[in-house]
């Protein structure tokens, strides 16, 4: 955003020079006056000085408001200061980031595609959806692409709207170990309680969240670009429930989703509560039983994707303040 120019001077505002210079002189009389006339002139001079300064303050306040309203964000059609996103010129550029939970079950019914339709309906303009989601995306790889991939960086520079679901690749081995997947010994998770691998995954997750949000907001200031985040549902809930490990894992997973919201909220970015919607208040619901998950236990079906898109849409279209 713009703001006060570094070379800004009160004298650059037409009319202020004539008001400031006399006010700054602080008259003390001509030396030829005395008594009542001198006191009268001194009083009049102080009064004039005060009135001029008040006028200066009023003009400066007005000028500040005008500058704030007219400040250039550098992105056509974007409003700042917590206002509702405005797109004055088509197309609306929408960039989506994250793993395959974004685009299942199909190129027309996945969450990001449904949300693109919602954007088009909401703003009444063509949406240029630049999809950078990747199945099985790796958090470190996503961060590296954000920093070095010219195409992605240009798309982020053009973006009016960005959606993000954080990759969960760093969780998979910990979840598999804790549940004894394919004969893995749960004790190999480590720690006196066999939960060290979950704690490690949680710490790694927090670092990924911090790093990705830092890079994203550096390229897409949230007071200029509409950023929306969807937190993450648990995968393989039936397998983990059958293994008796789901109740162990859920507190760590919920803590990770709460950290996403905490970090995003600090930046003025709202988060769609996908985890709560699919997993229920205690995190132990079966999304498949609720008709929201495919049989692979990893991806939403059409109803689940629709629910997720509705949650993101429900966050509204106000930029960060």
mmCIF file of C-alpha atoms in Angstrom, residues 46-183:
data_model
loop_
_atom_site.group_PDB
_atom_site.id
_atom_site.type_symbol
_atom_site.label_atom_id
_atom_site.label_comp_id
_atom_site.label_asym_id
_atom_site.label_seq_id
_atom_site.Cartn_x
_atom_site.Cartn_y
_atom_site.Cartn_z
ATOM 1 C CA UNK A 46 -1.585 34.750 19.288
ATOM 2 C CA UNK A 47 -5.210 34.405 18.257
ATOM 3 C CA UNK A 48 -4.330 34.539 14.578
ATOM 4 C CA UNK A 49 -1.559 32.008 15.128
ATOM 5 C CA UNK A 50 -3.928 29.636 16.914
ATOM 6 C CA UNK A 51 -6.559 29.956 14.176
ATOM 7 C CA UNK A 52 -3.997 29.355 11.463
ATOM 8 C CA UNK A 53 -2.652 26.281 13.229
ATOM 9 C CA UNK A 54 -6.177 24.930 13.674
ATOM 10 C CA UNK A 55 -6.772 25.416 9.966
ATOM 11 C CA UNK A 56 -3.506 23.595 9.230
ATOM 12 C CA UNK A 57 -4.535 20.682 11.446
ATOM 13 C CA UNK A 58 -7.927 20.500 9.747
ATOM 14 C CA UNK A 59 -6.395 20.546 6.277
ATOM 15 C CA UNK A 60 -3.838 17.929 7.240
ATOM 16 C CA UNK A 61 -6.575 15.645 8.562
ATOM 17 C CA UNK A 62 -8.539 16.088 5.341
ATOM 18 C CA UNK A 63 -5.423 15.499 3.260
ATOM 19 C CA UNK A 64 -4.635 12.313 5.223
ATOM 20 C CA UNK A 65 -8.111 10.959 4.550
ATOM 21 C CA UNK A 66 -7.792 11.731 0.860
ATOM 22 C CA UNK A 67 -4.380 10.039 0.696
ATOM 23 C CA UNK A 68 -5.741 6.990 2.483
ATOM 24 C CA UNK A 69 -8.684 6.706 0.123
ATOM 25 C CA UNK A 70 -6.568 7.245 -2.978
ATOM 26 C CA UNK A 71 -3.540 5.197 -1.954
ATOM 27 C CA UNK A 72 -2.536 2.823 -4.763
ATOM 28 C CA UNK A 73 -2.307 -0.843 -3.800
ATOM 29 C CA UNK A 74 -0.456 -1.706 -6.996
ATOM 30 C CA UNK A 75 -3.182 -4.225 -7.895
ATOM 31 C CA UNK A 76 -6.021 -3.154 -10.128
ATOM 32 C CA UNK A 77 -9.432 -3.543 -8.584
ATOM 33 C CA UNK A 78 -8.328 -4.190 -5.016
ATOM 34 C CA UNK A 79 -9.482 -2.214 -2.002
ATOM 35 C CA UNK A 80 -7.535 -1.943 1.242
ATOM 36 C CA UNK A 81 -8.168 -1.187 4.881
ATOM 37 C CA UNK A 82 -10.497 -4.088 5.626
ATOM 38 C CA UNK A 83 -12.899 -3.218 2.831
ATOM 39 C CA UNK A 84 -14.734 -5.809 0.758
ATOM 40 C CA UNK A 85 -12.738 -7.121 -2.187
ATOM 41 C CA UNK A 86 -13.541 -5.137 -5.317
ATOM 42 C CA UNK A 87 -12.766 -6.256 -8.858
ATOM 43 C CA UNK A 88 -13.103 -3.372 -11.279
ATOM 44 C CA UNK A 89 -11.695 -5.122 -14.314
ATOM 45 C CA UNK A 90 -12.035 -8.753 -15.430
ATOM 46 C CA UNK A 91 -10.731 -11.332 -15.071
ATOM 47 C CA UNK A 92 -10.609 -12.060 -11.369
ATOM 48 C CA UNK A 93 -7.391 -14.038 -10.855
ATOM 49 C CA UNK A 94 -7.798 -16.917 -8.395
ATOM 50 C CA UNK A 95 -4.785 -18.989 -7.287
ATOM 51 C CA UNK A 96 -5.269 -22.264 -5.391
ATOM 52 C CA UNK A 97 -2.515 -23.957 -3.366
ATOM 53 C CA UNK A 98 -2.260 -27.255 -1.514
ATOM 54 C CA UNK A 99 -2.694 -31.035 -1.841
ATOM 55 C CA UNK A 100 -5.299 -33.214 -3.541
ATOM 56 C CA UNK A 101 -8.004 -32.622 -0.930
ATOM 57 C CA UNK A 102 -8.530 -29.362 -2.809
ATOM 58 C CA UNK A 103 -9.511 -30.878 -6.157
ATOM 59 C CA UNK A 104 -11.176 -34.257 -5.465
ATOM 60 C CA UNK A 105 -13.468 -35.795 -6.545
ATOM 61 C CA UNK A 106 -13.331 -34.259 -10.060
ATOM 62 C CA UNK A 107 -12.220 -31.220 -12.094
ATOM 63 C CA UNK A 108 -15.719 -29.796 -11.804
ATOM 64 C CA UNK A 109 -16.833 -30.870 -8.331
ATOM 65 C CA UNK A 110 -13.678 -30.402 -6.256
ATOM 66 C CA UNK A 111 -13.680 -27.673 -3.609
ATOM 67 C CA UNK A 112 -11.491 -25.223 -5.529
ATOM 68 C CA UNK A 113 -13.538 -25.559 -8.714
ATOM 69 C CA UNK A 114 -16.795 -25.024 -6.854
ATOM 70 C CA UNK A 115 -15.269 -22.006 -5.122
ATOM 71 C CA UNK A 116 -14.177 -20.585 -8.479
ATOM 72 C CA UNK A 117 -17.828 -20.828 -9.587
ATOM 73 C CA UNK A 118 -18.865 -19.033 -6.403
ATOM 74 C CA UNK A 119 -16.386 -16.232 -7.094
ATOM 75 C CA UNK A 120 -17.747 -15.789 -10.595
ATOM 76 C CA UNK A 121 -21.310 -15.623 -9.304
ATOM 77 C CA UNK A 122 -20.377 -13.327 -6.426
ATOM 78 C CA UNK A 123 -18.449 -10.768 -8.473
ATOM 79 C CA UNK A 124 -20.140 -11.179 -11.837
ATOM 80 C CA UNK A 125 -16.847 -11.370 -13.751
ATOM 81 C CA UNK A 126 -14.837 -14.036 -15.500
ATOM 82 C CA UNK A 127 -12.574 -15.979 -13.135
ATOM 83 C CA UNK A 128 -9.089 -16.927 -14.275
ATOM 84 C CA UNK A 129 -8.391 -19.934 -12.045
ATOM 85 C CA UNK A 130 -4.664 -20.639 -11.860
ATOM 86 C CA UNK A 131 -4.510 -23.988 -10.137
ATOM 87 C CA UNK A 132 -1.255 -24.841 -8.375
ATOM 88 C CA UNK A 133 -2.553 -27.715 -6.240
ATOM 89 C CA UNK A 134 -0.615 -30.982 -6.468
ATOM 90 C CA UNK A 135 -1.626 -34.441 -5.291
ATOM 91 C CA UNK A 136 0.492 -35.475 -2.323
ATOM 92 C CA UNK A 137 2.096 -32.042 -2.191
ATOM 93 C CA UNK A 138 5.040 -31.634 0.131
ATOM 94 C CA UNK A 139 5.120 -28.583 2.403
ATOM 95 C CA UNK A 140 8.811 -27.909 1.833
ATOM 96 C CA UNK A 141 8.376 -28.343 -1.923
ATOM 97 C CA UNK A 142 5.421 -25.924 -1.922
ATOM 98 C CA UNK A 143 7.489 -23.356 -0.050
ATOM 99 C CA UNK A 144 10.367 -23.769 -2.484
ATOM 100 C CA UNK A 145 8.050 -23.288 -5.473
ATOM 101 C CA UNK A 146 6.623 -20.159 -3.878
ATOM 102 C CA UNK A 147 10.144 -18.773 -3.536
ATOM 103 C CA UNK A 148 11.649 -19.806 -6.869
ATOM 104 C CA UNK A 149 9.022 -20.848 -9.438
ATOM 105 C CA UNK A 150 8.603 -17.929 -11.815
ATOM 106 C CA UNK A 151 5.161 -18.957 -13.012
ATOM 107 C CA UNK A 152 3.762 -19.394 -9.507
ATOM 108 C CA UNK A 153 5.304 -16.130 -8.342
ATOM 109 C CA UNK A 154 3.789 -14.268 -11.289
ATOM 110 C CA UNK A 155 0.387 -15.834 -10.635
ATOM 111 C CA UNK A 156 0.573 -14.783 -6.993
ATOM 112 C CA UNK A 157 1.553 -11.278 -8.090
ATOM 113 C CA UNK A 158 -1.556 -11.176 -10.312
ATOM 114 C CA UNK A 159 -3.903 -12.736 -7.756
ATOM 115 C CA UNK A 160 -7.051 -11.174 -6.419
ATOM 116 C CA UNK A 161 -7.898 -14.335 -4.415
ATOM 117 C CA UNK A 162 -5.739 -17.148 -2.992
ATOM 118 C CA UNK A 163 -6.909 -20.291 -1.227
ATOM 119 C CA UNK A 164 -4.603 -22.555 0.731
ATOM 120 C CA UNK A 165 -4.836 -25.956 2.363
ATOM 121 C CA UNK A 166 -1.595 -26.954 4.042
ATOM 122 C CA UNK A 167 0.117 -30.178 2.908
ATOM 123 C CA UNK A 168 0.147 -32.998 5.453
ATOM 124 C CA UNK A 169 2.943 -35.164 4.041
ATOM 125 C CA UNK A 170 5.012 -34.837 7.225
ATOM 126 C CA UNK A 171 2.164 -36.395 9.241
ATOM 127 C CA UNK A 172 1.737 -39.594 7.226
ATOM 128 C CA UNK A 173 4.554 -41.722 8.696
ATOM 129 C CA UNK A 174 3.648 -40.675 12.250
ATOM 130 C CA UNK A 175 -0.003 -41.634 11.697
ATOM 131 C CA UNK A 176 0.969 -44.945 10.135
ATOM 132 C CA UNK A 177 3.412 -45.734 12.942
ATOM 133 C CA UNK A 178 0.959 -44.861 15.684
ATOM 134 C CA UNK A 179 -1.713 -47.090 14.165
ATOM 135 C CA UNK A 180 0.626 -50.042 13.448
ATOM 136 C CA UNK A 181 0.013 -49.754 9.695
ATOM 137 C CA UNK A 182 1.238 -52.822 7.784
ATOM 138 C CA UNK A 183 2.899 -54.283 10.836
#
